[in-house]
Amino acid sequence: MTPDTIYALSSGSPPAAIAVLRISGPAALGAVQALAGALPLPRQASLRSIRHPVTAETLDRGLVLIFPGPDSATGEDVAELHLHGGRSVVAGVLEALSTLPALRQADPGEFTRRAFENGRIDLAEAEGLADLLAAETQSQRRAALSLAGGALSRRVEEWQGVLLNLAAQVEAVLDFSDEGDVAEALPAHWSMALAGLIEEVERQLTRPSSDRLRDGVRVVIAGPPNAGKSSLLNWLAGRRAAITSAMAGTTRDLIEAPTAIGGTPFLLVDTAGLRESADGIEAEGIELARESVGVADLILWLGRRQDCPAPDRSIVVASKADLVPDSQRQDADLHVSSNTGEGMETLIELLIERGKALLPAEGEIVINQRHRAVLAQLLDHLHAAQASDDLLIIAESLRIARNALDRVTGRADVNAMLDRLFGSFCIGK
Ligand code: GDP
């Protein structure tokens, strides 16, 4: 079945300086001819009048580009119209396209979906593109760009190569043996290669995932009522996200403020004061606060060091430094004042340092929860292969492991194994 030809405004909403309309599918080049006359040379921008195919009215003058398939973003014939970004121009050209048979408006993500279906990008790269569009901080952008650029896909491909080799050797031994129970027939370098692969996958799994990069390092601000938690959150978030008051028990729900500090994404969470309370609603808030401390990546603890709920994840902060003379300062990692800004620079440096350690490092391959789950399954099957001395079980474990790995990139790879196996045979066999 021939696919529909789809079109959409691919740039931001008008009015804007320019607007880019994309068309993809078998009728894309015909659509260009209908609106802009003779086709330009592939990949060369050409200035054309854009005319309505029915009324012949000139709608705009703009650049026309064509990218014949399969060497295009979607793998199909693709055309781009770079127009003036006025509302009426865009609406007029979209309407003109709608009059052409075989063309319809694209669904969300449909261009990328076609790129995936036509093998131009794999699933991991498509996920990277989605992350890139959503990226708000430098670290998010870097990780997304690396995923979209195929960094994870290339790593997966390497692992696939190793796995195929391992499996091919097992199959070969099986073919030439009468018994299944001849694991000793596998050479020592086979076991070493398997152990090496397991180690690499394990190492990848211990690295921080992109989800924390997307949602931000969860920093919970906790401590007794009136310690200045809301004021500190407001200061760090740079706006009045939480209500502050001199009356204890103002913050009854959790307040979450996503904030980028020095290009690092944080999710600041203000909690109700941690204390026993007779007030039912506030008691609920306190329960929430306890839970919130439990799932925090970092805790800014505005209380006494000895009461700190999770010292290894905490920074002990003495607040209201402007009210306390130097001589009376309590034991804390740092002293800050939300009123005067004292100590804030040090706090921010410390937050960035501790936050960065929890995020993927620059240039590191970043995986998301989905990749993580798939790799964990992969690891189970590799361990099963490692633990067994039954060749049939080893072969089966490796086969399932390969399927798991294929799911990272969404590409099934059924014949590669046979190619590898037969490719290792000599001519004439
Ligand atoms: P929370 O209950 O822990 O969230 O505390 P708040 O942020 O609501 O602050 C309680 C009271 O302390 C408010 O009246 C704030 O204005 C005051 N406060 C907070 N931080 C500071 C500070 O750094 N210096 C001074 N002088 N007062 C502060």
mmCIF file of C-alpha atoms and ligand atoms in Angstrom, residues 223-232 234 243-251 270-271 273 302 319-323 336-340, ligand 1:
data_model
loop_
_atom_site.group_PDB
_atom_site.id
_atom_site.type_symbol
_atom_site.label_atom_id
_atom_site.label_comp_id
_atom_site.label_asym_id
_atom_site.label_seq_id
_atom_site.Cartn_x
_atom_site.Cartn_y
_atom_site.Cartn_z
ATOM 1 C CA GLY A 223 13.847 20.700 58.685
ATOM 2 C CA PRO A 224 11.751 21.975 61.569
ATOM 3 C CA PRO A 225 8.936 24.483 61.055
ATOM 4 C CA ASN A 226 9.960 28.075 60.553
ATOM 5 C CA ALA A 227 13.554 27.144 59.813
ATOM 6 C CA GLY A 228 13.391 29.180 56.603
ATOM 7 C CA LYS A 229 12.802 26.337 54.125
ATOM 8 C CA SER A 230 10.326 28.178 51.915
ATOM 9 C CA SER A 231 12.506 31.281 51.927
ATOM 10 C CA LEU A 232 15.491 29.222 50.840
ATOM 11 C CA ASN A 234 12.314 30.949 46.840
ATOM 12 C CA ILE A 243 4.556 30.976 50.571
ATOM 13 C CA THR A 244 6.660 32.077 53.505
ATOM 14 C CA SER A 245 5.290 33.254 56.810
ATOM 15 C CA ALA A 246 6.325 33.662 60.402
ATOM 16 C CA MET A 247 3.537 31.292 61.447
ATOM 17 C CA ALA A 248 4.730 27.720 61.769
ATOM 18 C CA GLY A 249 3.028 25.207 59.468
ATOM 19 C CA THR A 250 2.395 27.327 56.356
ATOM 20 C CA THR A 251 3.629 24.798 53.799
ATOM 21 C CA ASP A 270 9.825 22.314 49.898
ATOM 22 C CA THR A 271 8.349 20.178 52.642
ATOM 23 C CA GLY A 273 8.012 21.250 58.796
ATOM 24 C CA LEU A 302 17.818 23.076 57.925
ATOM 25 C CA SER A 319 19.689 29.259 58.054
ATOM 26 C CA LYS A 320 19.031 32.880 58.982
ATOM 27 C CA ALA A 321 22.757 33.561 59.275
ATOM 28 C CA ASP A 322 22.005 37.294 59.478
ATOM 29 C CA LEU A 323 20.347 36.757 62.877
ATOM 30 C CA VAL A 336 23.193 30.977 54.730
ATOM 31 C CA SER A 337 20.767 33.841 54.872
ATOM 32 C CA SER A 338 17.850 34.158 52.483
ATOM 33 C CA ASN A 339 17.565 37.781 53.559
ATOM 34 C CA THR A 340 21.093 38.969 52.805
HETATM 35 P P1 GDP B 1 9.611 27.397 56.744
HETATM 36 O O1 GDP B 1 8.465 27.199 57.647
HETATM 37 O O2 GDP B 1 10.782 26.545 57.176
HETATM 38 O O3 GDP B 1 9.289 27.213 55.297
HETATM 39 O O4 GDP B 1 10.135 28.894 56.959
HETATM 40 P P2 GDP B 1 9.845 30.207 56.110
HETATM 41 O O5 GDP B 1 10.709 30.275 54.921
HETATM 42 O O6 GDP B 1 8.369 30.352 55.926
HETATM 43 O O7 GDP B 1 10.410 31.287 57.098
HETATM 44 C C1 GDP B 1 9.915 31.442 58.406
HETATM 45 C C2 GDP B 1 10.174 32.878 58.858
HETATM 46 O O8 GDP B 1 11.586 33.130 58.911
HETATM 47 C C3 GDP B 1 9.625 33.914 57.903
HETATM 48 O O9 GDP B 1 9.106 34.987 58.654
HETATM 49 C C4 GDP B 1 10.804 34.368 57.094
HETATM 50 O O10 GDP B 1 10.685 35.694 56.638
HETATM 51 C C5 GDP B 1 11.915 34.229 58.107
HETATM 52 N N1 GDP B 1 13.215 33.964 57.447
HETATM 53 C C6 GDP B 1 13.463 32.984 56.553
HETATM 54 N N2 GDP B 1 14.764 33.036 56.160
HETATM 55 C C7 GDP B 1 15.334 34.070 56.820
HETATM 56 C C8 GDP B 1 16.663 34.615 56.853
HETATM 57 O O11 GDP B 1 17.597 34.171 56.174
HETATM 58 N N3 GDP B 1 16.872 35.671 57.669
HETATM 59 C C9 GDP B 1 15.873 36.206 58.446
HETATM 60 N N4 GDP B 1 16.178 37.231 59.203
HETATM 61 N N5 GDP B 1 14.625 35.709 58.437
HETATM 62 C C10 GDP B 1 14.341 34.656 57.660
#
